């Protein structure tokens, strides 16, 4: 594993190992199997047939998506929460993943333009400070024809009980889960990011006890 240290022209991470960052690392590590189970149909669709190459994951957490990273790939992990790093590195070593850890936020990716074949993320655009800025960076670093594959929870239908629930608990939820926004319209942000093509599917997470995040989308955007 290599770690690329922050350089002066990149802002330091806004989220580094606060108490809540450590809680999030524990939470996503502990519930990893369950979260992967409820998101499996979406991940299988969005992360299908990723070709080996240079793969960037935005906010990989503790390594929930290693199963979808093909062997013989260079895996670049952009993870600003340092509390995730040890678990992420350990799992990468267990799976033989060639990991390069980039401790930066998605709004400021320390990679050259058109230098990555595929970008993936799951349950991250809900949490980043500025999703439009992250998508600008995703599009910049992707090579022409490269794909951005995502699985995200989103705002439920405005007239639904779930939307009422999302709005009611959004503040404490955001406080606990490092700024996670339950009522984001992430699909619209991806559609507005200027990709050559965008496919988005809505999906209710199966058998999920995390009711506020059951409204989800997954998709593939091609540069
Ligand atoms: C809800 S967790 C999801 C983790 C993992 N992707 C998964 O599916 O289990 C959100 C992740 O996004 C990361 N994150 C938060 N803000 C970020 C930012 N501005 N740029 C990149 N990642 C960020 C967090 O550190 C965390 O790892």
PDB file of C-alpha atoms and ligand atoms in Angstrom:
ATOM      1  CA  UNK A   1       0.000   0.000   0.000  1.00  0.00           C
ATOM      2  CA  UNK A   2       1.139   3.555  -0.634  1.00  0.00           C
ATOM      3  CA  UNK A   3      -0.210   6.713   0.982  1.00  0.00           C
ATOM      4  CA  UNK A   4      -0.105   9.947  -0.995  1.00  0.00           C
ATOM      5  CA  UNK A   5       0.356  12.743   1.534  1.00  0.00           C
ATOM      6  CA  UNK A   6      -1.509  16.053   1.139  1.00  0.00           C
ATOM      7  CA  UNK A   7       0.438  18.650  -0.829  1.00  0.00           C
ATOM      8  CA  UNK A   8       0.348  22.368  -0.196  1.00  0.00           C
ATOM      9  CA  UNK A   9      -1.937  23.162  -3.120  1.00  0.00           C
ATOM     10  CA  UNK A  10      -4.562  20.783  -1.809  1.00  0.00           C
ATOM     11  CA  UNK A  11      -6.688  21.783   1.142  1.00  0.00           C
ATOM     12  CA  UNK A  12      -6.328  19.461   4.119  1.00  0.00           C
ATOM     13  CA  UNK A  13      -9.199  17.095   4.690  1.00  0.00           C
ATOM     14  CA  UNK A  14     -12.213  18.722   6.371  1.00  0.00           C
ATOM     15  CA  UNK A  15     -13.075  15.463   8.157  1.00  0.00           C
ATOM     16  CA  UNK A  16     -10.301  13.721   9.985  1.00  0.00           C
ATOM     17  CA  UNK A  17     -10.851  11.330  12.827  1.00  0.00           C
ATOM     18  CA  UNK A  18     -13.229  13.386  14.895  1.00  0.00           C
ATOM     19  CA  UNK A  19     -15.222  11.346  17.394  1.00  0.00           C
ATOM     20  CA  UNK A  20     -17.949  11.011  14.804  1.00  0.00           C
ATOM     21  CA  UNK A  21     -15.431  10.012  12.150  1.00  0.00           C
ATOM     22  CA  UNK A  22     -14.301   7.218  14.441  1.00  0.00           C
ATOM     23  CA  UNK A  23     -17.920   6.251  15.089  1.00  0.00           C
ATOM     24  CA  UNK A  24     -18.602   6.132  11.345  1.00  0.00           C
ATOM     25  CA  UNK A  25     -15.537   3.926  10.805  1.00  0.00           C
ATOM     26  CA  UNK A  26     -16.767   1.544  13.490  1.00  0.00           C
ATOM     27  CA  UNK A  27     -20.351   1.620  12.172  1.00  0.00           C
ATOM     28  CA  UNK A  28     -19.540   0.888   8.527  1.00  0.00           C
ATOM     29  CA  UNK A  29     -17.030  -1.774   9.456  1.00  0.00           C
ATOM     30  CA  UNK A  30     -19.444  -3.492  11.838  1.00  0.00           C
ATOM     31  CA  UNK A  31     -22.456  -3.368   9.507  1.00  0.00           C
ATOM     32  CA  UNK A  32     -20.450  -3.964   6.335  1.00  0.00           C
ATOM     33  CA  UNK A  33     -21.995  -7.364   5.523  1.00  0.00           C
ATOM     34  CA  UNK A  34     -25.525  -6.200   6.183  1.00  0.00           C
ATOM     35  CA  UNK A  35     -25.151  -2.969   4.166  1.00  0.00           C
ATOM     36  CA  UNK A  36     -23.609  -4.947   1.314  1.00  0.00           C
ATOM     37  CA  UNK A  37     -26.512  -7.378   1.492  1.00  0.00           C
ATOM     38  CA  UNK A  38     -29.225  -4.706   1.228  1.00  0.00           C
ATOM     39  CA  UNK A  39     -27.377  -2.818  -1.530  1.00  0.00           C
ATOM     40  CA  UNK A  40     -26.294  -5.923  -3.468  1.00  0.00           C
ATOM     41  CA  UNK A  41     -28.795  -5.687  -6.354  1.00  0.00           C
ATOM     42  CA  UNK A  42     -27.897  -2.005  -6.876  1.00  0.00           C
ATOM     43  CA  UNK A  43     -24.152  -2.644  -6.637  1.00  0.00           C
ATOM     44  CA  UNK A  44     -24.345  -5.598  -9.005  1.00  0.00           C
ATOM     45  CA  UNK A  45     -26.050  -3.384 -11.582  1.00  0.00           C
ATOM     46  CA  UNK A  46     -23.878  -0.286 -11.150  1.00  0.00           C
ATOM     47  CA  UNK A  47     -20.500  -2.001 -10.652  1.00  0.00           C
ATOM     48  CA  UNK A  48     -20.988  -4.787 -13.205  1.00  0.00           C
ATOM     49  CA  UNK A  49     -18.195  -5.589 -15.639  1.00  0.00           C
ATOM     50  CA  UNK A  50     -15.704  -2.996 -14.471  1.00  0.00           C
ATOM     51  CA  UNK A  51     -12.622  -3.545 -16.612  1.00  0.00           C
ATOM     52  CA  UNK A  52      -9.219  -3.832 -14.901  1.00  0.00           C
ATOM     53  CA  UNK A  53      -7.338  -0.525 -14.934  1.00  0.00           C
ATOM     54  CA  UNK A  54      -6.964   2.554 -12.773  1.00  0.00           C
ATOM     55  CA  UNK A  55      -9.980   2.643 -10.508  1.00  0.00           C
ATOM     56  CA  UNK A  56     -10.726   5.534  -8.168  1.00  0.00           C
ATOM     57  CA  UNK A  57     -13.186   5.135  -5.329  1.00  0.00           C
ATOM     58  CA  UNK A  58     -14.529   8.263  -3.655  1.00  0.00           C
ATOM     59  CA  UNK A  59     -15.118   7.688   0.080  1.00  0.00           C
ATOM     60  CA  UNK A  60     -14.446   3.923   0.199  1.00  0.00           C
ATOM     61  CA  UNK A  61     -14.868   3.821   3.982  1.00  0.00           C
ATOM     62  CA  UNK A  62     -13.455   0.551   5.262  1.00  0.00           C
ATOM     63  CA  UNK A  63     -13.520  -1.189   1.865  1.00  0.00           C
ATOM     64  CA  UNK A  64     -17.151  -2.140   1.280  1.00  0.00           C
ATOM     65  CA  UNK A  65     -16.685  -2.384  -2.482  1.00  0.00           C
ATOM     66  CA  UNK A  66     -13.514  -4.466  -2.845  1.00  0.00           C
ATOM     67  CA  UNK A  67     -15.578  -7.354  -4.206  1.00  0.00           C
ATOM     68  CA  UNK A  68     -16.326  -5.243  -7.276  1.00  0.00           C
ATOM     69  CA  UNK A  69     -12.733  -4.160  -7.973  1.00  0.00           C
ATOM     70  CA  UNK A  70     -11.233  -6.463 -10.612  1.00  0.00           C
ATOM     71  CA  UNK A  71      -7.884  -8.125  -9.967  1.00  0.00           C
ATOM     72  CA  UNK A  72      -4.915  -6.533 -11.740  1.00  0.00           C
ATOM     73  CA  UNK A  73      -6.287  -3.050 -11.093  1.00  0.00           C
ATOM     74  CA  UNK A  74      -4.638  -0.077  -9.469  1.00  0.00           C
ATOM     75  CA  UNK A  75      -7.094   0.941  -6.767  1.00  0.00           C
ATOM     76  CA  UNK A  76      -6.964   4.584  -5.709  1.00  0.00           C
ATOM     77  CA  UNK A  77      -8.887   5.208  -2.493  1.00  0.00           C
ATOM     78  CA  UNK A  78      -9.835   8.818  -1.834  1.00  0.00           C
ATOM     79  CA  UNK A  79     -10.771   8.717   1.847  1.00  0.00           C
ATOM     80  CA  UNK A  80     -10.539  11.882   3.972  1.00  0.00           C
ATOM     81  CA  UNK A  81     -11.556  10.214   7.249  1.00  0.00           C
ATOM     82  CA  UNK A  82      -8.334   8.878   8.733  1.00  0.00           C
ATOM     83  CA  UNK A  83     -10.265   6.709  11.170  1.00  0.00           C
ATOM     84  CA  UNK A  84     -11.150   4.524   8.154  1.00  0.00           C
ATOM     85  CA  UNK A  85      -7.580   4.043   6.924  1.00  0.00           C
ATOM     86  CA  UNK A  86      -6.324   1.214   9.100  1.00  0.00           C
ATOM     87  CA  UNK A  87      -9.336  -1.014   8.429  1.00  0.00           C
ATOM     88  CA  UNK A  88      -9.287  -0.105   4.732  1.00  0.00           C
ATOM     89  CA  UNK A  89      -5.591  -1.003   4.417  1.00  0.00           C
ATOM     90  CA  UNK A  90      -6.064  -4.248   6.349  1.00  0.00           C
ATOM     91  CA  UNK A  91      -8.924  -5.398   4.128  1.00  0.00           C
ATOM     92  CA  UNK A  92      -7.037  -4.404   0.983  1.00  0.00           C
ATOM     93  CA  UNK A  93      -4.081  -6.517   2.138  1.00  0.00           C
ATOM     94  CA  UNK A  94      -6.379  -9.478   2.890  1.00  0.00           C
ATOM     95  CA  UNK A  95      -7.839  -9.290  -0.616  1.00  0.00           C
ATOM     96  CA  UNK A  96      -4.569  -8.580  -2.397  1.00  0.00           C
ATOM     97  CA  UNK A  97      -5.782  -5.188  -3.646  1.00  0.00           C
ATOM     98  CA  UNK A  98      -3.071  -2.828  -4.938  1.00  0.00           C
ATOM     99  CA  UNK A  99      -4.126   0.147  -2.795  1.00  0.00           C
ATOM    100  CA  UNK A 100      -3.025   3.761  -3.013  1.00  0.00           C
ATOM    101  CA  UNK A 101      -4.587   5.786  -0.241  1.00  0.00           C
ATOM    102  CA  UNK A 102      -5.323   9.445  -0.979  1.00  0.00           C
ATOM    103  CA  UNK A 103      -6.332  11.272   2.217  1.00  0.00           C
ATOM    104  CA  UNK A 104      -8.231  14.043   0.432  1.00  0.00           C
ATOM    105  CA  UNK A 105     -11.863  15.099   0.016  1.00  0.00           C
ATOM    106  CA  UNK A 106     -13.653  14.454  -3.288  1.00  0.00           C
ATOM    107  CA  UNK A 107     -13.908  18.175  -3.921  1.00  0.00           C
ATOM    108  CA  UNK A 108     -10.130  18.244  -4.485  1.00  0.00           C
ATOM    109  CA  UNK A 109      -8.781  15.101  -6.160  1.00  0.00           C
ATOM    110  CA  UNK A 110      -4.954  15.038  -6.387  1.00  0.00           C
ATOM    111  CA  UNK A 111      -4.860  13.236  -9.748  1.00  0.00           C
ATOM    112  CA  UNK A 112      -4.169  14.399 -13.273  1.00  0.00           C
ATOM    113  CA  UNK A 113      -7.010  15.028 -15.701  1.00  0.00           C
ATOM    114  CA  UNK A 114      -8.104  12.015 -17.787  1.00  0.00           C
ATOM    115  CA  UNK A 115      -5.907   9.682 -15.717  1.00  0.00           C
ATOM    116  CA  UNK A 116      -8.504   7.214 -14.398  1.00  0.00           C
ATOM    117  CA  UNK A 117     -10.541   4.521 -16.200  1.00  0.00           C
ATOM    118  CA  UNK A 118     -13.401   4.128 -13.727  1.00  0.00           C
ATOM    119  CA  UNK A 119     -14.683   6.031 -10.696  1.00  0.00           C
ATOM    120  CA  UNK A 120     -16.996   4.354  -8.199  1.00  0.00           C
ATOM    121  CA  UNK A 121     -18.761   5.404  -5.013  1.00  0.00           C
ATOM    122  CA  UNK A 122     -21.475   4.148  -2.694  1.00  0.00           C
ATOM    123  CA  UNK A 123     -23.338   6.129  -0.043  1.00  0.00           C
ATOM    124  CA  UNK A 124     -20.956   9.066  -0.373  1.00  0.00           C
ATOM    125  CA  UNK A 125     -22.597  11.879  -2.381  1.00  0.00           C
ATOM    126  CA  UNK A 126     -25.087  12.185   0.504  1.00  0.00           C
ATOM    127  CA  UNK A 127     -22.215  13.135   2.801  1.00  0.00           C
ATOM    128  CA  UNK A 128     -19.751  15.218   0.784  1.00  0.00           C
ATOM    129  CA  UNK A 129     -19.822  18.953   1.398  1.00  0.00           C
ATOM    130  CA  UNK A 130     -20.386  19.893  -2.274  1.00  0.00           C
ATOM    131  CA  UNK A 131     -21.657  17.094  -4.564  1.00  0.00           C
ATOM    132  CA  UNK A 132     -21.511  19.267  -7.715  1.00  0.00           C
ATOM    133  CA  UNK A 133     -17.832  20.029  -7.038  1.00  0.00           C
ATOM    134  CA  UNK A 134     -17.105  16.328  -6.461  1.00  0.00           C
ATOM    135  CA  UNK A 135     -18.751  15.437  -9.780  1.00  0.00           C
ATOM    136  CA  UNK A 136     -16.680  18.100 -11.555  1.00  0.00           C
ATOM    137  CA  UNK A 137     -13.584  16.404 -10.177  1.00  0.00           C
ATOM    138  CA  UNK A 138     -14.888  12.934 -11.126  1.00  0.00           C
ATOM    139  CA  UNK A 139     -15.463  14.083 -14.692  1.00  0.00           C
ATOM    140  CA  UNK A 140     -12.079  15.809 -14.847  1.00  0.00           C
ATOM    141  CA  UNK A 141     -10.035  12.782 -13.761  1.00  0.00           C
ATOM    142  CA  UNK A 142     -11.930  10.260 -15.912  1.00  0.00           C
ATOM    143  CA  UNK A 143     -10.495   9.481 -19.316  1.00  0.00           C
ATOM    144  CA  UNK A 144     -12.811  10.051 -22.298  1.00  0.00           C
ATOM    145  CA  UNK A 145     -15.182   7.071 -22.426  1.00  0.00           C
ATOM    146  CA  UNK A 146     -14.489   6.260 -18.757  1.00  0.00           C
ATOM    147  CA  UNK A 147     -17.410   5.561 -16.448  1.00  0.00           C
ATOM    148  CA  UNK A 148     -18.605   6.853 -13.104  1.00  0.00           C
ATOM    149  CA  UNK A 149     -20.622   4.195 -11.248  1.00  0.00           C
ATOM    150  CA  UNK A 150     -22.608   5.046  -8.161  1.00  0.00           C
ATOM    151  CA  UNK A 151     -25.074   3.725  -5.577  1.00  0.00           C
ATOM    152  CA  UNK A 152     -26.639   6.417  -3.388  1.00  0.00           C
ATOM    153  CA  UNK A 153     -29.578   6.979  -1.077  1.00  0.00           C
ATOM    154  CA  UNK A 154     -31.724   9.984  -1.968  1.00  0.00           C
ATOM    155  CA  UNK A 155     -34.752  12.051  -0.984  1.00  0.00           C
ATOM    156  CA  UNK A 156     -37.946  10.002  -1.064  1.00  0.00           C
ATOM    157  CA  UNK A 157     -41.012  11.101  -3.032  1.00  0.00           C
ATOM    158  CA  UNK A 158     -42.193  14.454  -1.571  1.00  0.00           C
ATOM    159  CA  UNK A 159     -45.668  13.143  -0.648  1.00  0.00           C
ATOM    160  CA  UNK A 160     -44.465   9.920   0.977  1.00  0.00           C
ATOM    161  CA  UNK A 161     -44.316   9.065   4.693  1.00  0.00           C
ATOM    162  CA  UNK A 162     -40.636   8.237   4.221  1.00  0.00           C
ATOM    163  CA  UNK A 163     -39.936  11.798   3.073  1.00  0.00           C
ATOM    164  CA  UNK A 164     -41.696  13.097   6.171  1.00  0.00           C
ATOM    165  CA  UNK A 165     -39.499  10.797   8.262  1.00  0.00           C
ATOM    166  CA  UNK A 166     -36.357  11.925   6.413  1.00  0.00           C
ATOM    167  CA  UNK A 167     -37.172  15.594   7.015  1.00  0.00           C
ATOM    168  CA  UNK A 168     -38.074  14.983  10.672  1.00  0.00           C
ATOM    169  CA  UNK A 169     -34.810  13.299  11.630  1.00  0.00           C
ATOM    170  CA  UNK A 170     -32.452  14.952   9.159  1.00  0.00           C
ATOM    171  CA  UNK A 171     -30.582  17.076  11.745  1.00  0.00           C
ATOM    172  CA  UNK A 172     -29.691  14.388  14.276  1.00  0.00           C
ATOM    173  CA  UNK A 173     -29.010  11.945  11.432  1.00  0.00           C
ATOM    174  CA  UNK A 174     -26.597  14.388   9.838  1.00  0.00           C
ATOM    175  CA  UNK A 175     -24.881  14.999  13.183  1.00  0.00           C
ATOM    176  CA  UNK A 176     -24.397  11.285  13.840  1.00  0.00           C
ATOM    177  CA  UNK A 177     -23.327  10.316  10.315  1.00  0.00           C
ATOM    178  CA  UNK A 178     -20.721  13.000   9.566  1.00  0.00           C
ATOM    179  CA  UNK A 179     -23.000  15.383   7.665  1.00  0.00           C
ATOM    180  CA  UNK A 180     -25.049  12.785   5.735  1.00  0.00           C
ATOM    181  CA  UNK A 181     -28.081  14.510   4.131  1.00  0.00           C
ATOM    182  CA  UNK A 182     -31.235  12.418   3.866  1.00  0.00           C
ATOM    183  CA  UNK A 183     -33.097  14.765   1.491  1.00  0.00           C
ATOM    184  CA  UNK A 184     -30.504  15.211  -1.271  1.00  0.00           C
ATOM    185  CA  UNK A 185     -31.542  15.054  -4.944  1.00  0.00           C
ATOM    186  CA  UNK A 186     -28.342  13.356  -6.009  1.00  0.00           C
ATOM    187  CA  UNK A 187     -29.789  12.026  -9.278  1.00  0.00           C
ATOM    188  CA  UNK A 188     -30.401  15.578 -10.497  1.00  0.00           C
ATOM    189  CA  UNK A 189     -26.847  16.577  -9.556  1.00  0.00           C
ATOM    190  CA  UNK A 190     -25.393  13.665 -11.561  1.00  0.00           C
ATOM    191  CA  UNK A 191     -27.650  14.477 -14.510  1.00  0.00           C
ATOM    192  CA  UNK A 192     -26.519  18.107 -14.405  1.00  0.00           C
ATOM    193  CA  UNK A 193     -22.799  17.305 -14.259  1.00  0.00           C
ATOM    194  CA  UNK A 194     -22.241  17.314 -18.034  1.00  0.00           C
ATOM    195  CA  UNK A 195     -21.443  13.635 -18.695  1.00  0.00           C
ATOM    196  CA  UNK A 196     -21.884  12.335 -22.257  1.00  0.00           C
ATOM    197  CA  UNK A 197     -24.556   9.898 -21.093  1.00  0.00           C
ATOM    198  CA  UNK A 198     -26.204   9.072 -17.781  1.00  0.00           C
ATOM    199  CA  UNK A 199     -28.314   6.038 -16.843  1.00  0.00           C
ATOM    200  CA  UNK A 200     -30.038   6.187 -13.471  1.00  0.00           C
ATOM    201  CA  UNK A 201     -32.371   3.633 -11.887  1.00  0.00           C
ATOM    202  CA  UNK A 202     -34.406   4.066  -8.711  1.00  0.00           C
ATOM    203  CA  UNK A 203     -34.456   1.140  -6.309  1.00  0.00           C
ATOM    204  CA  UNK A 204     -35.911   0.466  -2.880  1.00  0.00           C
ATOM    205  CA  UNK A 205     -33.280  -1.245  -0.734  1.00  0.00           C
ATOM    206  CA  UNK A 206     -34.361  -4.797   0.065  1.00  0.00           C
ATOM    207  CA  UNK A 207     -35.152  -5.895   3.612  1.00  0.00           C
ATOM    208  CA  UNK A 208     -33.544  -2.779   5.023  1.00  0.00           C
ATOM    209  CA  UNK A 209     -34.030  -1.781   8.633  1.00  0.00           C
ATOM    210  CA  UNK A 210     -32.514   1.621   7.781  1.00  0.00           C
ATOM    211  CA  UNK A 211     -35.880   3.018   6.653  1.00  0.00           C
ATOM    212  CA  UNK A 212     -34.726   6.639   6.099  1.00  0.00           C
ATOM    213  CA  UNK A 213     -32.251   5.526   3.424  1.00  0.00           C
ATOM    214  CA  UNK A 214     -34.434   3.008   1.625  1.00  0.00           C
ATOM    215  CA  UNK A 215     -34.999   5.339  -1.332  1.00  0.00           C
ATOM    216  CA  UNK A 216     -31.941   4.819  -3.453  1.00  0.00           C
ATOM    217  CA  UNK A 217     -30.593   5.264  -6.940  1.00  0.00           C
ATOM    218  CA  UNK A 218     -27.807   3.583  -8.859  1.00  0.00           C
ATOM    219  CA  UNK A 219     -26.369   4.264 -12.223  1.00  0.00           C
ATOM    220  CA  UNK A 220     -23.566   4.719 -14.691  1.00  0.00           C
ATOM    221  CA  UNK A 221     -22.441   8.028 -16.198  1.00  0.00           C
ATOM    222  CA  UNK A 222     -20.034   7.960 -19.142  1.00  0.00           C
ATOM    223  CA  UNK A 223     -17.611  10.797 -19.929  1.00  0.00           C
TER     224      UNK A 223
HETATM  225  C1  LIG B   1     -21.646   6.617   4.573  1.00  0.00           C
HETATM  226  S1  LIG B   1     -19.944   6.351   4.438  1.00  0.00           S
HETATM  227  C2  LIG B   1     -19.888   5.139   3.108  1.00  0.00           C
HETATM  228  C3  LIG B   1     -18.620   4.367   3.077  1.00  0.00           C
HETATM  229  C4  LIG B   1     -18.523   3.316   1.955  1.00  0.00           C
HETATM  230  N1  LIG B   1     -18.526   3.939   0.659  1.00  0.00           N
HETATM  231  C5  LIG B   1     -19.612   2.301   2.064  1.00  0.00           C
HETATM  232  O1  LIG B   1     -20.410   2.142   1.130  1.00  0.00           O
HETATM  233  O2  LIG B   1     -19.679   1.611   3.103  1.00  0.00           O
HETATM  234  C6  LIG B   1     -19.450   7.861   3.641  1.00  0.00           C
HETATM  235  C7  LIG B   1     -17.986   7.896   3.279  1.00  0.00           C
HETATM  236  O3  LIG B   1     -17.705   9.106   2.572  1.00  0.00           O
HETATM  237  C8  LIG B   1     -16.526   9.679   3.104  1.00  0.00           C
HETATM  238  N2  LIG B   1     -16.551  11.131   2.860  1.00  0.00           N
HETATM  239  C9  LIG B   1     -17.146  12.084   3.597  1.00  0.00           C
HETATM  240  N3  LIG B   1     -16.941  13.295   3.057  1.00  0.00           N
HETATM  241  C10 LIG B   1     -16.186  13.091   1.961  1.00  0.00           C
HETATM  242  C11 LIG B   1     -15.618  13.947   0.964  1.00  0.00           C
HETATM  243  N4  LIG B   1     -15.815  15.276   1.001  1.00  0.00           N
HETATM  244  N5  LIG B   1     -14.902  13.385  -0.022  1.00  0.00           N
HETATM  245  C12 LIG B   1     -14.728  12.044  -0.090  1.00  0.00           C
HETATM  246  N6  LIG B   1     -15.240  11.181   0.819  1.00  0.00           N
HETATM  247  C13 LIG B   1     -15.953  11.708   1.819  1.00  0.00           C
HETATM  248  C14 LIG B   1     -16.565   9.319   4.569  1.00  0.00           C
HETATM  249  O4  LIG B   1     -15.312   9.434   5.194  1.00  0.00           O
HETATM  250  C15 LIG B   1     -17.063   7.888   4.488  1.00  0.00           C
HETATM  251  O5  LIG B   1     -16.025   6.983   4.248  1.00  0.00           O
END
